[in-house]
Amino acid sequence: MKLSCAIPIHNMKNADFFLVRLIKSLQKQTFRDFEIVITKEGRMAENTNAAIKKCKGEIIKILYMDDYLAHHDSLKMIVDNFQGGWLATGCMHDNGDGNLFNPHLPNYNGISDNANTIGSPSVVAIENTNPLLFDENMSWLLDIEYYKRLHEKYGEPTLLKDLNVIIGTGSHQMTNILTNEEKMSEHNYLNYKHANRT
């Protein structure tokens, strides 16, 4: 079973460091039947969609450039446990100094816009059969909105209780870049969109 790593890249502080760290984590994987798809096209959602559309593997593993795989068997664990639809793994966090903190195992709570218990899109893998794309109107809550639609299409995710991905944290993250007004606008958009779905 071939896997595609969809890696949308963009200009950010320490971009070269992040991308090299991510690629090194891919080079160390014991599972070798994967391709790397790197795109740089527009804003976050648009860029992620561009990567997803170019993927050829049966499984698409989303990886943001500031995140990286936690251990040598990260991809193998995903492939061995993938049951179709979507899968979410556990993660830890790294603020750039290499010290890992805040281990998180995913759980499904119905996907509330007030509490993302799945995690970053980098913990998610999806099947590559007419794959869902991200809402290109969003930057901050795009993951929660995406998970709502994944659930509508596939039901609950397979939850892999493995600390599989390391999430890069810091001032470069969208939650630290957007203004409170921009965040509120996305919150309102999300509520309106899903309140009016037929």
PDB file of N, CA, C and O in Angstrom, residues 84-126:
ATOM      1  N   GLY A  84      -9.328   2.670   6.212  1.00  0.00           N
ATOM      2  CA  GLY A  84     -10.144   3.440   5.278  1.00  0.00           C
ATOM      3  C   GLY A  84     -10.704   4.672   5.961  1.00  0.00           C
ATOM      4  O   GLY A  84     -10.629   4.836   7.179  1.00  0.00           O
ATOM      5  N   GLY A  85     -11.274   5.563   5.165  1.00  0.00           N
ATOM      6  CA  GLY A  85     -11.827   6.789   5.738  1.00  0.00           C
ATOM      7  C   GLY A  85     -10.731   7.717   6.215  1.00  0.00           C
ATOM      8  O   GLY A  85      -9.959   8.243   5.418  1.00  0.00           O
ATOM      9  N   TRP A  86     -10.647   7.877   7.545  1.00  0.00           N
ATOM     10  CA  TRP A  86      -9.613   8.740   8.104  1.00  0.00           C
ATOM     11  C   TRP A  86      -9.092   8.175   9.404  1.00  0.00           C
ATOM     12  O   TRP A  86      -9.777   7.421  10.093  1.00  0.00           O
ATOM     13  N   LEU A  87      -7.860   8.524   9.695  1.00  0.00           N
ATOM     14  CA  LEU A  87      -7.165   8.043  10.887  1.00  0.00           C
ATOM     15  C   LEU A  87      -6.492   9.235  11.555  1.00  0.00           C
ATOM     16  O   LEU A  87      -5.976  10.129  10.875  1.00  0.00           O
ATOM     17  N   ALA A  88      -6.502   9.246  12.889  1.00  0.00           N
ATOM     18  CA  ALA A  88      -5.813  10.298  13.654  1.00  0.00           C
ATOM     19  C   ALA A  88      -4.874   9.637  14.652  1.00  0.00           C
ATOM     20  O   ALA A  88      -5.231   8.652  15.297  1.00  0.00           O
ATOM     21  N   THR A  89      -3.681  10.184  14.772  1.00  0.00           N
ATOM     22  CA  THR A  89      -2.678   9.648  15.683  1.00  0.00           C
ATOM     23  C   THR A  89      -2.459  10.604  16.853  1.00  0.00           C
ATOM     24  O   THR A  89      -2.952  11.732  16.861  1.00  0.00           O
ATOM     25  N   GLY A  90      -1.669  10.151  17.795  1.00  0.00           N
ATOM     26  CA  GLY A  90      -1.246  11.014  18.884  1.00  0.00           C
ATOM     27  C   GLY A  90      -0.092  11.906  18.454  1.00  0.00           C
ATOM     28  O   GLY A  90       0.494  11.737  17.376  1.00  0.00           O
ATOM     29  N   CYS A  91       0.247  12.864  19.302  1.00  0.00           N
ATOM     30  CA  CYS A  91       1.344  13.780  18.989  1.00  0.00           C
ATOM     31  C   CYS A  91       1.988  14.282  20.272  1.00  0.00           C
ATOM     32  O   CYS A  91       1.454  14.132  21.370  1.00  0.00           O
ATOM     33  N   MET A  92       3.156  14.865  20.098  1.00  0.00           N
ATOM     34  CA  MET A  92       3.816  15.654  21.133  1.00  0.00           C
ATOM     35  C   MET A  92       4.135  17.014  20.514  1.00  0.00           C
ATOM     36  O   MET A  92       3.862  17.234  19.330  1.00  0.00           O
ATOM     37  N   HIS A  93       4.707  17.895  21.287  1.00  0.00           N
ATOM     38  CA  HIS A  93       4.953  19.252  20.820  1.00  0.00           C
ATOM     39  C   HIS A  93       6.413  19.648  21.046  1.00  0.00           C
ATOM     40  O   HIS A  93       7.052  19.165  21.984  1.00  0.00           O
ATOM     41  N   ASP A  94       6.911  20.521  20.183  1.00  0.00           N
ATOM     42  CA  ASP A  94       8.307  20.960  20.207  1.00  0.00           C
ATOM     43  C   ASP A  94       8.321  22.452  19.902  1.00  0.00           C
ATOM     44  O   ASP A  94       7.875  22.881  18.838  1.00  0.00           O
ATOM     45  N   ASN A  95       8.837  23.250  20.827  1.00  0.00           N
ATOM     46  CA  ASN A  95       8.866  24.702  20.610  1.00  0.00           C
ATOM     47  C   ASN A  95      10.153  25.170  19.941  1.00  0.00           C
ATOM     48  O   ASN A  95      10.459  26.357  19.931  1.00  0.00           O
ATOM     49  N   GLY A  96      10.897  24.218  19.380  1.00  0.00           N
ATOM     50  CA  GLY A  96      12.084  24.560  18.619  1.00  0.00           C
ATOM     51  C   GLY A  96      13.389  24.227  19.296  1.00  0.00           C
ATOM     52  O   GLY A  96      14.443  24.255  18.653  1.00  0.00           O
ATOM     53  N   ASP A  97      13.344  23.889  20.570  1.00  0.00           N
ATOM     54  CA  ASP A  97      14.580  23.573  21.277  1.00  0.00           C
ATOM     55  C   ASP A  97      14.827  22.069  21.394  1.00  0.00           C
ATOM     56  O   ASP A  97      15.797  21.632  22.002  1.00  0.00           O
ATOM     57  N   GLY A  98      13.944  21.264  20.786  1.00  0.00           N
ATOM     58  CA  GLY A  98      14.118  19.814  20.817  1.00  0.00           C
ATOM     59  C   GLY A  98      13.547  19.136  22.042  1.00  0.00           C
ATOM     60  O   GLY A  98      13.539  17.902  22.125  1.00  0.00           O
ATOM     61  N   ASN A  99      13.079  19.922  23.012  1.00  0.00           N
ATOM     62  CA  ASN A  99      12.460  19.335  24.201  1.00  0.00           C
ATOM     63  C   ASN A  99      10.984  19.087  23.918  1.00  0.00           C
ATOM     64  O   ASN A  99      10.239  20.024  23.609  1.00  0.00           O
ATOM     65  N   LEU A 100      10.566  17.841  24.014  1.00  0.00           N
ATOM     66  CA  LEU A 100       9.191  17.475  23.693  1.00  0.00           C
ATOM     67  C   LEU A 100       8.308  17.599  24.925  1.00  0.00           C
ATOM     68  O   LEU A 100       8.729  17.282  26.040  1.00  0.00           O
ATOM     69  N   PHE A 101       7.080  18.081  24.720  1.00  0.00           N
ATOM     70  CA  PHE A 101       6.174  18.292  25.837  1.00  0.00           C
ATOM     71  C   PHE A 101       4.738  18.086  25.385  1.00  0.00           C
ATOM     72  O   PHE A 101       4.460  17.946  24.199  1.00  0.00           O
ATOM     73  N   ASN A 102       3.830  18.069  26.331  1.00  0.00           N
ATOM     74  CA  ASN A 102       2.394  18.007  26.100  1.00  0.00           C
ATOM     75  C   ASN A 102       1.980  16.858  25.184  1.00  0.00           C
ATOM     76  O   ASN A 102       1.415  17.079  24.115  1.00  0.00           O
ATOM     77  N   PRO A 103       2.234  15.606  25.585  1.00  0.00           N
ATOM     78  CA  PRO A 103       1.759  14.479  24.770  1.00  0.00           C
ATOM     79  C   PRO A 103       0.235  14.495  24.691  1.00  0.00           C
ATOM     80  O   PRO A 103      -0.445  14.791  25.673  1.00  0.00           O
ATOM     81  N   HIS A 104      -0.288  14.208  23.512  1.00  0.00           N
ATOM     82  CA  HIS A 104      -1.732  14.255  23.287  1.00  0.00           C
ATOM     83  C   HIS A 104      -2.164  13.029  22.495  1.00  0.00           C
ATOM     84  O   HIS A 104      -1.624  12.746  21.423  1.00  0.00           O
ATOM     85  N   LEU A 105      -3.126  12.288  23.015  1.00  0.00           N
ATOM     86  CA  LEU A 105      -3.732  11.186  22.286  1.00  0.00           C
ATOM     87  C   LEU A 105      -5.100  11.639  21.791  1.00  0.00           C
ATOM     88  O   LEU A 105      -5.858  12.253  22.547  1.00  0.00           O
ATOM     89  N   PRO A 106      -5.428  11.346  20.536  1.00  0.00           N
ATOM     90  CA  PRO A 106      -6.683  11.862  19.980  1.00  0.00           C
ATOM     91  C   PRO A 106      -7.895  11.162  20.561  1.00  0.00           C
ATOM     92  O   PRO A 106      -7.839   9.989  20.937  1.00  0.00           O
ATOM     93  N   ASN A 107      -8.978  11.883  20.662  1.00  0.00           N
ATOM     94  CA  ASN A 107     -10.262  11.249  20.956  1.00  0.00           C
ATOM     95  C   ASN A 107     -11.324  12.005  20.178  1.00  0.00           C
ATOM     96  O   ASN A 107     -11.123  13.148  19.773  1.00  0.00           O
ATOM     97  N   TYR A 108     -12.431  11.343  19.950  1.00  0.00           N
ATOM     98  CA  TYR A 108     -13.481  11.934  19.136  1.00  0.00           C
ATOM     99  C   TYR A 108     -14.584  12.445  20.045  1.00  0.00           C
ATOM    100  O   TYR A 108     -15.153  11.687  20.831  1.00  0.00           O
ATOM    101  N   ASN A 109     -14.903  13.744  19.932  1.00  0.00           N
ATOM    102  CA  ASN A 109     -15.913  14.342  20.820  1.00  0.00           C
ATOM    103  C   ASN A 109     -17.090  14.928  20.046  1.00  0.00           C
ATOM    104  O   ASN A 109     -17.834  15.735  20.571  1.00  0.00           O
ATOM    105  N   GLY A 110     -17.238  14.498  18.784  1.00  0.00           N
ATOM    106  CA  GLY A 110     -18.284  15.080  17.966  1.00  0.00           C
ATOM    107  C   GLY A 110     -17.814  16.321  17.238  1.00  0.00           C
ATOM    108  O   GLY A 110     -18.560  16.933  16.491  1.00  0.00           O
ATOM    109  N   ILE A 111     -16.575  16.716  17.433  1.00  0.00           N
ATOM    110  CA  ILE A 111     -15.934  17.870  16.805  1.00  0.00           C
ATOM    111  C   ILE A 111     -16.655  19.168  17.165  1.00  0.00           C
ATOM    112  O   ILE A 111     -17.497  19.676  16.445  1.00  0.00           O
ATOM    113  N   SER A 112     -16.302  19.690  18.307  1.00  0.00           N
ATOM    114  CA  SER A 112     -16.823  20.980  18.758  1.00  0.00           C
ATOM    115  C   SER A 112     -15.875  22.082  18.314  1.00  0.00           C
ATOM    116  O   SER A 112     -14.658  21.906  18.353  1.00  0.00           O
ATOM    117  N   ASP A 113     -16.420  23.228  17.906  1.00  0.00           N
ATOM    118  CA  ASP A 113     -15.544  24.328  17.509  1.00  0.00           C
ATOM    119  C   ASP A 113     -14.874  24.978  18.719  1.00  0.00           C
ATOM    120  O   ASP A 113     -14.036  25.850  18.580  1.00  0.00           O
ATOM    121  N   ASN A 114     -15.250  24.535  19.909  1.00  0.00           N
ATOM    122  CA  ASN A 114     -14.619  25.067  21.120  1.00  0.00           C
ATOM    123  C   ASN A 114     -13.515  24.157  21.657  1.00  0.00           C
ATOM    124  O   ASN A 114     -12.774  24.548  22.539  1.00  0.00           O
ATOM    125  N   ALA A 115     -13.428  22.930  21.134  1.00  0.00           N
ATOM    126  CA  ALA A 115     -12.436  21.988  21.648  1.00  0.00           C
ATOM    127  C   ALA A 115     -12.050  20.999  20.560  1.00  0.00           C
ATOM    128  O   ALA A 115     -12.830  20.120  20.218  1.00  0.00           O
ATOM    129  N   ASN A 116     -10.854  21.166  20.009  1.00  0.00           N
ATOM    130  CA  ASN A 116     -10.341  20.245  19.007  1.00  0.00           C
ATOM    131  C   ASN A 116      -9.602  19.125  19.731  1.00  0.00           C
ATOM    132  O   ASN A 116      -8.470  19.303  20.156  1.00  0.00           O
ATOM    133  N   THR A 117     -10.237  17.982  19.876  1.00  0.00           N
ATOM    134  CA  THR A 117      -9.618  16.858  20.583  1.00  0.00           C
ATOM    135  C   THR A 117      -8.913  15.898  19.634  1.00  0.00           C
ATOM    136  O   THR A 117      -8.353  14.904  20.082  1.00  0.00           O
ATOM    137  N   ILE A 118      -8.950  16.183  18.325  1.00  0.00           N
ATOM    138  CA  ILE A 118      -8.208  15.385  17.350  1.00  0.00           C
ATOM    139  C   ILE A 118      -6.768  15.882  17.270  1.00  0.00           C
ATOM    140  O   ILE A 118      -5.823  15.119  17.423  1.00  0.00           O
ATOM    141  N   GLY A 119      -6.604  17.182  17.040  1.00  0.00           N
ATOM    142  CA  GLY A 119      -5.273  17.765  16.922  1.00  0.00           C
ATOM    143  C   GLY A 119      -5.084  18.448  15.582  1.00  0.00           C
ATOM    144  O   GLY A 119      -6.016  18.625  14.803  1.00  0.00           O
ATOM    145  N   SER A 120      -3.846  18.802  15.292  1.00  0.00           N
ATOM    146  CA  SER A 120      -3.473  19.460  14.036  1.00  0.00           C
ATOM    147  C   SER A 120      -3.737  18.534  12.847  1.00  0.00           C
ATOM    148  O   SER A 120      -3.720  17.307  12.993  1.00  0.00           O
ATOM    149  N   PRO A 121      -3.946  19.090  11.654  1.00  0.00           N
ATOM    150  CA  PRO A 121      -4.056  18.229  10.470  1.00  0.00           C
ATOM    151  C   PRO A 121      -2.862  17.303  10.269  1.00  0.00           C
ATOM    152  O   PRO A 121      -2.977  16.275   9.598  1.00  0.00           O
ATOM    153  N   SER A 122      -1.710  17.622  10.851  1.00  0.00           N
ATOM    154  CA  SER A 122      -0.543  16.753  10.712  1.00  0.00           C
ATOM    155  C   SER A 122      -0.706  15.415  11.417  1.00  0.00           C
ATOM    156  O   SER A 122       0.116  14.515  11.217  1.00  0.00           O
ATOM    157  N   VAL A 123      -1.725  15.257  12.250  1.00  0.00           N
ATOM    158  CA  VAL A 123      -1.966  13.953  12.891  1.00  0.00           C
ATOM    159  C   VAL A 123      -2.940  13.103  12.075  1.00  0.00           C
ATOM    160  O   VAL A 123      -3.273  11.993  12.469  1.00  0.00           O
ATOM    161  N   VAL A 124      -3.396  13.622  10.946  1.00  0.00           N
ATOM    162  CA  VAL A 124      -4.464  12.968  10.178  1.00  0.00           C
ATOM    163  C   VAL A 124      -3.931  12.338   8.897  1.00  0.00           C
ATOM    164  O   VAL A 124      -3.059  12.887   8.226  1.00  0.00           O
ATOM    165  N   ALA A 125      -4.483  11.164   8.579  1.00  0.00           N
ATOM    166  CA  ALA A 125      -4.279  10.511   7.280  1.00  0.00           C
ATOM    167  C   ALA A 125      -5.665  10.201   6.723  1.00  0.00           C
ATOM    168  O   ALA A 125      -6.578   9.845   7.479  1.00  0.00           O
ATOM    169  N   ILE A 126      -5.815  10.342   5.404  1.00  0.00           N
ATOM    170  CA  ILE A 126      -7.114  10.120   4.769  1.00  0.00           C
ATOM    171  C   ILE A 126      -6.965   9.172   3.586  1.00  0.00           C
ATOM    172  O   ILE A 126      -5.876   9.047   3.018  1.00  0.00           O
TER     173      ILE A 126
END
